[in-house]
Amino acid sequence: MKSLESPSPIAALAGRFGRRATLLACGWALASCLVSGPALTPEATSAPRIAAERTRGQPIVVLLALDGVRWQEVFGGVDRALARRFRLKPSEVVGATELMPSTHALLQRSGAAIGAPEVGEEMVASGPNFVSLPGYLELFRGRRDSRCTDNACPPVAERTVVDEISALSQGFATEVAVISSWPGVLRAAARHPERIVASTGRTGGPTRHYLRRDPISAAVLSAGEASSSYPGHGDYRPDPYTAALALRFLETEHPRLLFIGLGDTDAYAHKGLYREYLRALGRADAMIGDLDRALERLRTQGHRATLLVTTDHGRGRRFAGHGAIAPESARIWLLAAGSGIRARGLVAAPELRRLSDVAPTVRRLLAVPPPEHPTHAAGQPLVELF
Ligand SMILES: [Zn+2]
């Protein structure tokens, strides 16, 4: 799947997915379907204008998680030792700015990043097992908790930052969304997923049908449901569908909080496919460029709009795996850009930073007060970003 490209990546993607979805739905009557299919252009709906009126001046935070992406590639580019092991061509061994051009352009222009090597203290997932569900639980709850140690933990039983932000709206909050490739994310994101817009995996999320109100999102959602789960398995939805849905949601709904979970990087890494991991990272970088442009448009409409990008865990020295057996896979990173963020490039964290610090940082950006009774092992806002 090609990367998302400007100027109208959503229209291009939705056009492609939309046509495929139409073909799938129409069976043999192709000609009539192609003629009578929905007009899949952004102009097909007045939703963006309505959202602009409804949400004027409201702060917006987009939190993007790139599953299992190592700090080594984010800050150092293609790993030379892995490039030899996986027989990459010399032309494929590029530095960080070439591997992730949009991310590094954003970082140099208006961003700040924590977790770069030799720059301040490290940022980590607290574990003790450095796998996805414990990582996302720490991220959404904003506190460390060693009780969840694998991806089979029960759904979160306490209020997360997503629940807190959705509680600002009455009833069903269309201003908060969780859109992810890996379905398991929903078990960590919210105690009340029925009160937010959620599309996790190909068919997960109790409220995913809300997205069908918009013809472009409906087409992408259907194409995602009909797609193969590769490079994941089970109900996993490949990243291009997740990315297109999330971008469209941002542009049409102007949500207060949008969590986007991309997972192709981790899925390819588990298969030991370093080249494919790098390509998935390249597509994630293109998504960061698209989000940057979308948030800039929202700022011109009067929003304070901020992008946070992080990961749920790193990877072991052998690359394919991660977890308690590889303590080095605890190490993560975070990039921030936009309203409220001081453009400082690589930032030295004054003390050890954790995934649990992300939720307090989101609260600060959205001007939501912290919980009245801070719990044990609660995170702290990443003040070095402000
Ligand atoms: Zn993994």
mmCIF file of C-alpha atoms and ligand atoms in Angstrom:
data_model
loop_
_atom_site.group_PDB
_atom_site.id
_atom_site.type_symbol
_atom_site.label_atom_id
_atom_site.label_comp_id
_atom_site.label_asym_id
_atom_site.label_seq_id
_atom_site.Cartn_x
_atom_site.Cartn_y
_atom_site.Cartn_z
ATOM 1 C CA MET A 1 0.000 0.000 0.000
ATOM 2 C CA LYS A 2 1.467 3.365 -0.991
ATOM 3 C CA SER A 3 1.992 6.064 1.555
ATOM 4 C CA LEU A 4 -0.575 8.791 2.064
ATOM 5 C CA GLU A 5 0.235 11.767 -0.115
ATOM 6 C CA SER A 6 -0.821 15.409 -0.113
ATOM 7 C CA PRO A 7 -2.709 17.435 -1.160
ATOM 8 C CA SER A 8 -5.799 15.261 -0.570
ATOM 9 C CA PRO A 9 -4.668 11.889 0.795
ATOM 10 C CA ILE A 10 -8.061 11.048 2.211
ATOM 11 C CA ALA A 11 -9.868 11.577 -1.049
ATOM 12 C CA ALA A 12 -7.265 9.487 -2.883
ATOM 13 C CA LEU A 13 -7.377 6.664 -0.368
ATOM 14 C CA ALA A 14 -11.099 6.743 0.055
ATOM 15 C CA GLY A 15 -11.519 6.812 -3.698
ATOM 16 C CA ARG A 16 -9.457 3.648 -3.970
ATOM 17 C CA PHE A 17 -11.050 1.918 -0.981
ATOM 18 C CA GLY A 18 -14.444 3.268 -1.879
ATOM 19 C CA ARG A 19 -14.359 1.842 -5.365
ATOM 20 C CA ARG A 20 -13.161 -1.507 -4.011
ATOM 21 C CA ALA A 21 -15.853 -1.467 -1.364
ATOM 22 C CA THR A 22 -18.446 -0.623 -3.997
ATOM 23 C CA LEU A 23 -17.209 -3.467 -6.196
ATOM 24 C CA LEU A 24 -17.350 -5.886 -3.282
ATOM 25 C CA ALA A 25 -20.865 -4.818 -2.407
ATOM 26 C CA CYS A 26 -22.154 -4.855 -5.972
ATOM 27 C CA GLY A 27 -21.071 -8.300 -7.060
ATOM 28 C CA TRP A 28 -21.427 -8.831 -10.796
ATOM 29 C CA ALA A 29 -23.423 -5.684 -11.630
ATOM 30 C CA LEU A 30 -20.227 -3.660 -11.933
ATOM 31 C CA ALA A 31 -21.170 -1.150 -14.561
ATOM 32 C CA SER A 32 -24.325 0.083 -12.855
ATOM 33 C CA CYS A 33 -22.576 0.219 -9.487
ATOM 34 C CA LEU A 34 -19.680 2.283 -10.780
ATOM 35 C CA VAL A 35 -22.121 4.734 -12.317
ATOM 36 C CA SER A 36 -24.369 4.994 -9.267
ATOM 37 C CA GLY A 37 -21.685 4.718 -6.536
ATOM 38 C CA PRO A 38 -21.380 7.504 -3.982
ATOM 39 C CA ALA A 39 -19.427 10.623 -4.924
ATOM 40 C CA LEU A 40 -16.400 10.142 -2.700
ATOM 41 C CA THR A 41 -14.988 13.610 -2.431
ATOM 42 C CA PRO A 42 -14.527 15.761 0.679
ATOM 43 C CA GLU A 43 -17.196 18.066 -0.759
ATOM 44 C CA ALA A 44 -19.693 15.210 -0.499
ATOM 45 C CA THR A 45 -20.503 16.227 3.049
ATOM 46 C CA SER A 46 -20.906 19.478 4.931
ATOM 47 C CA ALA A 47 -19.621 17.857 8.144
ATOM 48 C CA PRO A 48 -16.369 19.886 8.313
ATOM 49 C CA ARG A 49 -18.287 23.176 8.272
ATOM 50 C CA ILE A 50 -20.705 21.976 10.959
ATOM 51 C CA ALA A 51 -17.841 20.724 13.144
ATOM 52 C CA ALA A 52 -16.052 24.057 12.737
ATOM 53 C CA GLU A 53 -19.085 25.872 14.160
ATOM 54 C CA ARG A 54 -19.709 23.367 16.948
ATOM 55 C CA THR A 55 -16.117 23.188 18.194
ATOM 56 C CA ARG A 56 -14.825 26.711 17.593
ATOM 57 C CA GLY A 57 -11.836 27.557 19.762
ATOM 58 C CA GLN A 58 -11.738 24.133 21.441
ATOM 59 C CA PRO A 59 -8.273 22.664 22.010
ATOM 60 C CA ILE A 60 -7.420 19.507 20.050
ATOM 61 C CA VAL A 61 -4.890 16.799 20.902
ATOM 62 C CA VAL A 62 -4.000 13.995 18.500
ATOM 63 C CA LEU A 63 -2.142 11.147 20.205
ATOM 64 C CA LEU A 64 -0.529 8.782 17.710
ATOM 65 C CA ALA A 65 1.075 5.518 18.873
ATOM 66 C CA LEU A 66 3.372 3.596 16.518
ATOM 67 C CA ASP A 67 3.406 0.083 17.958
ATOM 68 C CA GLY A 68 6.814 -1.331 18.791
ATOM 69 C CA VAL A 69 8.898 1.317 17.008
ATOM 70 C CA ARG A 70 12.472 1.484 18.296
ATOM 71 C CA TRP A 71 14.173 4.730 19.302
ATOM 72 C CA GLN A 72 17.145 3.570 17.235
ATOM 73 C CA GLU A 73 15.369 4.149 13.894
ATOM 74 C CA VAL A 74 13.473 7.253 15.024
ATOM 75 C CA PHE A 75 16.666 9.079 16.008
ATOM 76 C CA GLY A 76 19.378 7.187 14.124
ATOM 77 C CA GLY A 77 17.788 5.921 10.897
ATOM 78 C CA VAL A 78 18.360 2.450 9.470
ATOM 79 C CA ASP A 79 20.394 0.229 11.817
ATOM 80 C CA ARG A 80 23.622 -0.814 10.028
ATOM 81 C CA ALA A 81 23.987 -4.131 11.837
ATOM 82 C CA LEU A 82 20.358 -5.081 11.110
ATOM 83 C CA ALA A 83 20.778 -3.878 7.519
ATOM 84 C CA ARG A 84 23.658 -6.378 7.106
ATOM 85 C CA ARG A 85 21.749 -9.178 8.808
ATOM 86 C CA PHE A 86 18.636 -8.624 6.707
ATOM 87 C CA ARG A 87 20.657 -7.987 3.493
ATOM 88 C CA LEU A 88 19.417 -4.501 2.734
ATOM 89 C CA LYS A 89 20.956 -2.768 -0.299
ATOM 90 C CA PRO A 90 23.431 0.063 0.458
ATOM 91 C CA SER A 91 20.886 2.513 -0.992
ATOM 92 C CA GLU A 92 18.357 1.389 1.641
ATOM 93 C CA VAL A 93 20.657 2.295 4.532
ATOM 94 C CA VAL A 94 19.620 5.896 5.173
ATOM 95 C CA GLY A 95 19.749 8.284 8.117
ATOM 96 C CA ALA A 96 16.824 9.335 10.285
ATOM 97 C CA THR A 97 15.941 12.443 8.260
ATOM 98 C CA GLU A 98 15.655 10.370 5.093
ATOM 99 C CA LEU A 99 13.834 7.476 6.770
ATOM 100 C CA MET A 100 11.308 9.785 8.499
ATOM 101 C CA PRO A 101 11.446 13.091 6.576
ATOM 102 C CA SER A 102 8.096 14.500 7.736
ATOM 103 C CA THR A 103 8.813 13.722 11.378
ATOM 104 C CA HIS A 104 12.234 15.329 11.374
ATOM 105 C CA ALA A 105 11.082 18.377 9.402
ATOM 106 C CA LEU A 106 8.346 18.854 12.011
ATOM 107 C CA LEU A 107 10.813 18.335 14.841
ATOM 108 C CA GLN A 108 13.207 20.930 13.449
ATOM 109 C CA ARG A 109 10.473 23.446 12.670
ATOM 110 C CA SER A 110 8.154 23.317 15.658
ATOM 111 C CA GLY A 111 8.599 20.162 17.714
ATOM 112 C CA ALA A 112 10.332 18.634 20.694
ATOM 113 C CA ALA A 113 11.355 15.019 21.314
ATOM 114 C CA ILE A 114 12.206 13.065 24.452
ATOM 115 C CA GLY A 115 14.175 9.820 24.481
ATOM 116 C CA ALA A 116 16.975 10.526 22.001
ATOM 117 C CA PRO A 117 20.245 8.750 22.861
ATOM 118 C CA GLU A 118 22.665 10.742 25.046
ATOM 119 C CA VAL A 119 20.091 13.540 25.492
ATOM 120 C CA GLY A 120 18.892 13.731 29.085
ATOM 121 C CA GLU A 121 17.237 10.884 30.950
ATOM 122 C CA GLU A 122 15.552 7.971 29.213
ATOM 123 C CA MET A 123 11.844 7.453 28.640
ATOM 124 C CA VAL A 124 10.497 3.960 29.362
ATOM 125 C CA ALA A 125 7.494 1.687 29.520
ATOM 126 C CA SER A 126 7.286 0.595 33.162
ATOM 127 C CA GLY A 127 6.449 -3.040 32.454
ATOM 128 C CA PRO A 128 7.493 -5.362 34.009
ATOM 129 C CA ASN A 129 6.577 -7.031 30.720
ATOM 130 C CA PHE A 130 7.181 -4.708 27.791
ATOM 131 C CA VAL A 131 4.301 -5.761 25.559
ATOM 132 C CA SER A 132 1.347 -3.873 24.128
ATOM 133 C CA LEU A 133 -1.585 -4.134 26.537
ATOM 134 C CA PRO A 134 0.417 -3.275 29.695
ATOM 135 C CA GLY A 135 1.972 -0.394 27.724
ATOM 136 C CA TYR A 136 -1.357 1.018 26.515
ATOM 137 C CA LEU A 137 -2.864 0.611 29.995
ATOM 138 C CA GLU A 138 -0.028 2.689 31.456
ATOM 139 C CA LEU A 139 -0.484 5.259 28.694
ATOM 140 C CA PHE A 140 -4.262 5.676 29.081
ATOM 141 C CA ARG A 141 -4.485 5.384 32.863
ATOM 142 C CA GLY A 142 -1.554 7.686 33.487
ATOM 143 C CA ARG A 143 -0.066 5.505 36.163
ATOM 144 C CA ARG A 144 2.221 2.523 36.542
ATOM 145 C CA ASP A 145 0.694 -0.821 37.442
ATOM 146 C CA SER A 146 2.611 -4.070 37.365
ATOM 147 C CA ARG A 147 -0.494 -6.289 37.569
ATOM 148 C CA CYS A 148 -1.162 -6.535 33.833
ATOM 149 C CA THR A 149 1.679 -8.552 32.373
ATOM 150 C CA ASP A 150 0.412 -9.726 28.984
ATOM 151 C CA ASN A 151 -2.057 -9.020 26.170
ATOM 152 C CA ALA A 152 -4.805 -11.109 27.787
ATOM 153 C CA CYS A 153 -5.544 -8.759 30.722
ATOM 154 C CA PRO A 154 -9.221 -7.922 31.321
ATOM 155 C CA PRO A 155 -10.604 -4.569 30.093
ATOM 156 C CA VAL A 156 -9.598 -1.526 32.141
ATOM 157 C CA ALA A 157 -11.793 -1.157 35.227
ATOM 158 C CA GLU A 158 -10.947 2.431 36.142
ATOM 159 C CA ARG A 159 -11.320 5.819 34.483
ATOM 160 C CA THR A 160 -8.745 6.570 31.779
ATOM 161 C CA VAL A 161 -7.803 9.932 30.294
ATOM 162 C CA VAL A 162 -10.162 9.049 27.409
ATOM 163 C CA ASP A 163 -13.043 8.611 29.897
ATOM 164 C CA GLU A 164 -12.124 11.911 31.566
ATOM 165 C CA ILE A 165 -12.185 13.854 28.296
ATOM 166 C CA SER A 166 -15.391 12.167 27.074
ATOM 167 C CA ALA A 167 -17.068 13.102 30.373
ATOM 168 C CA LEU A 168 -16.774 16.769 29.308
ATOM 169 C CA SER A 169 -19.562 16.056 26.781
ATOM 170 C CA GLN A 170 -23.076 14.936 27.625
ATOM 171 C CA GLY A 171 -23.759 11.279 26.801
ATOM 172 C CA PHE A 172 -22.153 9.939 23.628
ATOM 173 C CA ALA A 173 -19.001 11.993 23.003
ATOM 174 C CA THR A 174 -18.291 12.417 19.299
ATOM 175 C CA GLU A 175 -15.436 14.656 20.416
ATOM 176 C CA VAL A 176 -13.320 11.728 21.578
ATOM 177 C CA ALA A 177 -12.228 8.899 19.321
ATOM 178 C CA VAL A 178 -10.020 5.825 19.461
ATOM 179 C CA ILE A 179 -9.156 4.517 15.996
ATOM 180 C CA SER A 180 -6.606 1.729 15.827
ATOM 181 C CA SER A 181 -5.317 -1.174 13.800
ATOM 182 C CA TRP A 182 -4.908 -3.528 16.764
ATOM 183 C CA PRO A 183 -8.299 -4.387 18.320
ATOM 184 C CA GLY A 184 -6.760 -4.974 21.769
ATOM 185 C CA VAL A 185 -6.200 -1.230 22.265
ATOM 186 C CA LEU A 186 -9.842 -0.755 23.221
ATOM 187 C CA ARG A 187 -9.396 -2.874 26.365
ATOM 188 C CA ALA A 188 -6.940 -0.253 27.638
ATOM 189 C CA ALA A 189 -8.360 2.959 26.212
ATOM 190 C CA ALA A 190 -11.642 3.466 28.043
ATOM 191 C CA ARG A 191 -13.798 1.973 30.743
ATOM 192 C CA HIS A 192 -16.795 3.226 28.752
ATOM 193 C CA PRO A 193 -15.979 2.682 25.061
ATOM 194 C CA GLU A 194 -19.710 3.007 24.288
ATOM 195 C CA ARG A 195 -19.475 6.733 25.144
ATOM 196 C CA ILE A 196 -16.787 7.521 22.554
ATOM 197 C CA VAL A 197 -16.268 6.914 18.842
ATOM 198 C CA ALA A 198 -14.240 3.720 18.599
ATOM 199 C CA SER A 199 -13.096 1.701 15.602
ATOM 200 C CA THR A 200 -10.468 -0.802 16.662
ATOM 201 C CA GLY A 201 -9.392 -3.571 14.331
ATOM 202 C CA ARG A 202 -11.503 -4.500 11.315
ATOM 203 C CA THR A 203 -14.803 -4.965 13.163
ATOM 204 C CA GLY A 204 -14.140 -3.849 16.758
ATOM 205 C CA GLY A 205 -15.538 -0.839 18.595
ATOM 206 C CA PRO A 206 -19.163 -0.729 19.839
ATOM 207 C CA THR A 207 -19.737 2.662 18.184
ATOM 208 C CA ARG A 208 -17.769 2.273 14.945
ATOM 209 C CA HIS A 209 -20.964 2.657 12.893
ATOM 210 C CA TYR A 210 -20.998 6.348 13.836
ATOM 211 C CA LEU A 211 -18.274 6.702 11.201
ATOM 212 C CA ARG A 212 -20.761 5.605 8.517
ATOM 213 C CA ARG A 213 -22.512 8.981 8.716
ATOM 214 C CA ASP A 214 -19.739 10.272 6.478
ATOM 215 C CA PRO A 215 -19.655 8.616 3.018
ATOM 216 C CA ILE A 216 -15.867 8.652 2.745
ATOM 217 C CA SER A 217 -15.372 7.111 6.196
ATOM 218 C CA ALA A 218 -18.110 4.575 5.464
ATOM 219 C CA ALA A 219 -16.298 3.428 2.338
ATOM 220 C CA VAL A 220 -12.944 3.117 4.117
ATOM 221 C CA LEU A 221 -14.538 1.315 7.074
ATOM 222 C CA SER A 222 -16.172 -1.218 4.748
ATOM 223 C CA ALA A 223 -12.959 -1.756 2.794
ATOM 224 C CA GLY A 224 -11.104 -2.313 6.056
ATOM 225 C CA GLU A 225 -13.692 -4.845 7.217
ATOM 226 C CA ALA A 226 -13.301 -6.741 3.949
ATOM 227 C CA SER A 227 -9.495 -6.624 3.925
ATOM 228 C CA SER A 228 -7.009 -9.293 4.955
ATOM 229 C CA SER A 229 -5.600 -8.886 8.465
ATOM 230 C CA TYR A 230 -2.012 -9.200 7.157
ATOM 231 C CA PRO A 231 0.551 -8.244 8.491
ATOM 232 C CA GLY A 232 -1.436 -8.821 11.692
ATOM 233 C CA HIS A 233 -3.819 -11.655 12.488
ATOM 234 C CA GLY A 234 -7.321 -12.160 13.866
ATOM 235 C CA ASP A 235 -9.363 -8.953 13.635
ATOM 236 C CA TYR A 236 -6.308 -6.761 12.978
ATOM 237 C CA ARG A 237 -6.868 -3.985 10.396
ATOM 238 C CA PRO A 238 -3.876 -2.924 8.262
ATOM 239 C CA ASP A 239 -2.633 0.613 8.943
ATOM 240 C CA PRO A 240 -3.656 2.378 5.690
ATOM 241 C CA TYR A 241 -7.358 1.943 6.566
ATOM 242 C CA THR A 242 -6.810 3.106 10.138
ATOM 243 C CA ALA A 243 -4.811 6.120 8.940
ATOM 244 C CA ALA A 244 -7.414 7.171 6.371
ATOM 245 C CA LEU A 245 -10.280 6.841 8.879
ATOM 246 C CA ALA A 246 -8.429 8.810 11.549
ATOM 247 C CA LEU A 247 -7.435 11.655 9.219
ATOM 248 C CA ARG A 248 -10.972 11.939 7.925
ATOM 249 C CA PHE A 249 -12.355 11.962 11.475
ATOM 250 C CA LEU A 250 -9.952 14.722 12.471
ATOM 251 C CA GLU A 251 -10.925 16.893 9.511
ATOM 252 C CA THR A 252 -14.678 16.375 9.799
ATOM 253 C CA GLU A 253 -15.208 16.286 13.594
ATOM 254 C CA HIS A 254 -12.430 18.461 15.090
ATOM 255 C CA PRO A 255 -12.295 16.149 18.151
ATOM 256 C CA ARG A 256 -10.889 17.234 21.488
ATOM 257 C CA LEU A 257 -8.928 13.989 21.739
ATOM 258 C CA LEU A 258 -8.146 11.578 18.927
ATOM 259 C CA PHE A 259 -6.072 8.498 19.693
ATOM 260 C CA ILE A 260 -4.651 6.742 16.628
ATOM 261 C CA GLY A 261 -2.972 3.357 16.995
ATOM 262 C CA LEU A 262 -0.884 2.125 14.047
ATOM 263 C CA GLY A 263 0.532 -1.387 14.318
ATOM 264 C CA ASP A 264 2.083 -2.591 11.039
ATOM 265 C CA THR A 265 5.581 -1.828 12.366
ATOM 266 C CA ASP A 266 5.224 -4.283 15.255
ATOM 267 C CA ALA A 267 3.490 -6.884 13.087
ATOM 268 C CA TYR A 268 6.270 -6.904 10.474
ATOM 269 C CA ALA A 269 8.966 -6.869 13.171
ATOM 270 C CA HIS A 270 7.516 -10.006 14.789
ATOM 271 C CA LYS A 271 7.804 -11.721 11.421
ATOM 272 C CA GLY A 272 11.480 -10.736 11.324
ATOM 273 C CA LEU A 273 10.919 -8.553 8.256
ATOM 274 C CA TYR A 274 13.190 -5.551 8.853
ATOM 275 C CA ARG A 275 12.709 -4.050 5.372
ATOM 276 C CA GLU A 276 8.922 -4.209 5.745
ATOM 277 C CA TYR A 277 9.164 -2.735 9.255
ATOM 278 C CA LEU A 278 11.077 0.203 7.758
ATOM 279 C CA ARG A 279 8.481 0.650 5.011
ATOM 280 C CA ALA A 280 5.668 0.617 7.572
ATOM 281 C CA LEU A 281 7.608 3.240 9.527
ATOM 282 C CA GLY A 282 7.891 5.287 6.322
ATOM 283 C CA ARG A 283 4.098 5.148 5.908
ATOM 284 C CA ALA A 284 3.677 6.178 9.553
ATOM 285 C CA ASP A 285 5.990 9.120 8.842
ATOM 286 C CA ALA A 286 3.795 10.144 5.902
ATOM 287 C CA MET A 287 0.815 9.976 8.285
ATOM 288 C CA ILE A 288 2.662 12.322 10.666
ATOM 289 C CA GLY A 289 3.093 14.756 7.738
ATOM 290 C CA ASP A 290 -0.634 14.511 6.937
ATOM 291 C CA LEU A 291 -1.580 15.083 10.580
ATOM 292 C CA ASP A 292 0.777 18.066 10.760
ATOM 293 C CA ARG A 293 -0.941 19.689 7.771
ATOM 294 C CA ALA A 294 -4.428 18.861 9.104
ATOM 295 C CA LEU A 295 -3.597 20.362 12.512
ATOM 296 C CA GLU A 296 -2.172 23.469 10.848
ATOM 297 C CA ARG A 297 -5.479 23.937 9.008
ATOM 298 C CA LEU A 298 -7.320 23.557 12.336
ATOM 299 C CA ARG A 299 -5.064 26.194 13.916
ATOM 300 C CA THR A 300 -5.967 28.635 11.142
ATOM 301 C CA GLN A 301 -9.610 28.002 12.166
ATOM 302 C CA GLY A 302 -8.865 29.110 15.717
ATOM 303 C CA HIS A 303 -8.090 25.813 17.449
ATOM 304 C CA ARG A 304 -5.138 25.114 19.678
ATOM 305 C CA ALA A 305 -3.989 21.848 18.119
ATOM 306 C CA THR A 306 -1.186 19.586 19.293
ATOM 307 C CA LEU A 307 0.298 16.320 18.049
ATOM 308 C CA LEU A 308 1.918 13.747 20.350
ATOM 309 C CA VAL A 309 3.618 10.676 18.870
ATOM 310 C CA THR A 310 4.960 7.807 20.949
ATOM 311 C CA THR A 311 5.164 4.006 21.163
ATOM 312 C CA ASP A 312 3.994 1.326 23.606
ATOM 313 C CA HIS A 313 7.355 -0.456 23.915
ATOM 314 C CA GLY A 314 10.697 -0.798 22.195
ATOM 315 C CA ARG A 315 12.316 -3.960 20.845
ATOM 316 C CA GLY A 316 14.907 -6.454 22.007
ATOM 317 C CA ARG A 317 18.455 -6.489 20.706
ATOM 318 C CA ARG A 318 17.546 -9.303 18.302
ATOM 319 C CA PHE A 319 14.877 -6.980 16.808
ATOM 320 C CA ALA A 320 11.915 -9.368 16.295
ATOM 321 C CA GLY A 321 10.828 -9.715 19.930
ATOM 322 C CA HIS A 322 10.235 -7.583 23.015
ATOM 323 C CA GLY A 323 9.135 -8.075 26.619
ATOM 324 C CA ALA A 324 10.548 -8.884 30.033
ATOM 325 C CA ILE A 325 13.150 -11.205 28.497
ATOM 326 C CA ALA A 326 14.648 -8.150 26.751
ATOM 327 C CA PRO A 327 14.909 -5.326 29.345
ATOM 328 C CA GLU A 328 16.223 -2.985 26.618
ATOM 329 C CA SER A 329 12.742 -3.143 25.020
ATOM 330 C CA ALA A 330 11.459 -0.932 27.868
ATOM 331 C CA ARG A 331 12.979 2.095 26.213
ATOM 332 C CA ILE A 332 10.595 4.353 24.297
ATOM 333 C CA TRP A 333 10.461 7.941 22.940
ATOM 334 C CA LEU A 334 7.949 10.742 22.454
ATOM 335 C CA LEU A 335 7.607 13.561 19.945
ATOM 336 C CA ALA A 336 5.376 16.610 20.434
ATOM 337 C CA ALA A 337 4.561 19.513 18.111
ATOM 338 C CA GLY A 338 2.028 22.303 17.797
ATOM 339 C CA SER A 339 0.122 24.525 20.211
ATOM 340 C CA GLY A 340 1.626 24.714 23.690
ATOM 341 C CA ILE A 341 4.856 22.955 22.679
ATOM 342 C CA ARG A 342 8.104 24.871 22.734
ATOM 343 C CA ALA A 343 10.084 24.179 19.523
ATOM 344 C CA ARG A 344 13.298 22.835 20.969
ATOM 345 C CA GLY A 345 14.240 19.796 18.882
ATOM 346 C CA LEU A 346 15.792 17.070 21.038
ATOM 347 C CA VAL A 347 14.907 17.786 24.656
ATOM 348 C CA ALA A 348 16.817 16.566 27.712
ATOM 349 C CA ALA A 349 14.363 15.054 30.204
ATOM 350 C CA PRO A 350 15.466 16.100 33.706
ATOM 351 C CA GLU A 351 14.480 12.727 35.188
ATOM 352 C CA LEU A 352 13.373 9.279 34.048
ATOM 353 C CA ARG A 353 10.188 9.639 31.981
ATOM 354 C CA ARG A 354 7.478 7.024 31.577
ATOM 355 C CA LEU A 355 4.458 6.126 29.469
ATOM 356 C CA SER A 356 2.385 7.116 32.507
ATOM 357 C CA ASP A 357 3.470 10.743 31.925
ATOM 358 C CA VAL A 358 1.577 10.953 28.629
ATOM 359 C CA ALA A 359 -1.970 11.143 30.110
ATOM 360 C CA PRO A 360 -1.078 14.029 32.485
ATOM 361 C CA THR A 361 0.505 15.804 29.492
ATOM 362 C CA VAL A 362 -2.693 15.359 27.462
ATOM 363 C CA ARG A 363 -4.725 16.744 30.407
ATOM 364 C CA ARG A 364 -2.443 19.785 30.577
ATOM 365 C CA LEU A 365 -2.778 20.451 26.834
ATOM 366 C CA LEU A 366 -6.582 20.177 27.019
ATOM 367 C CA ALA A 367 -6.750 22.285 30.191
ATOM 368 C CA VAL A 368 -8.439 19.448 32.100
ATOM 369 C CA PRO A 369 -7.658 19.394 35.821
ATOM 370 C CA PRO A 370 -5.840 16.316 37.175
ATOM 371 C CA PRO A 371 -7.860 13.844 39.294
ATOM 372 C CA GLU A 372 -8.624 15.153 42.792
ATOM 373 C CA HIS A 373 -7.092 12.149 44.466
ATOM 374 C CA PRO A 374 -3.842 11.346 42.708
ATOM 375 C CA THR A 375 -3.286 7.602 42.768
ATOM 376 C CA HIS A 376 -0.153 5.767 43.679
ATOM 377 C CA ALA A 377 2.432 5.725 40.873
ATOM 378 C CA ALA A 378 0.653 8.480 38.902
ATOM 379 C CA GLY A 379 2.594 10.075 36.055
ATOM 380 C CA GLN A 380 3.623 13.725 35.820
ATOM 381 C CA PRO A 381 3.191 16.157 32.902
ATOM 382 C CA LEU A 382 6.223 16.317 30.617
ATOM 383 C CA VAL A 383 6.912 19.937 31.547
ATOM 384 C CA GLU A 384 10.100 20.058 29.484
ATOM 385 C CA LEU A 385 7.880 20.132 26.379
ATOM 386 C CA PHE A 386 6.012 23.304 27.351
HETATM 387 ZN ZN ZN B 1 4.722 -6.877 19.668
#
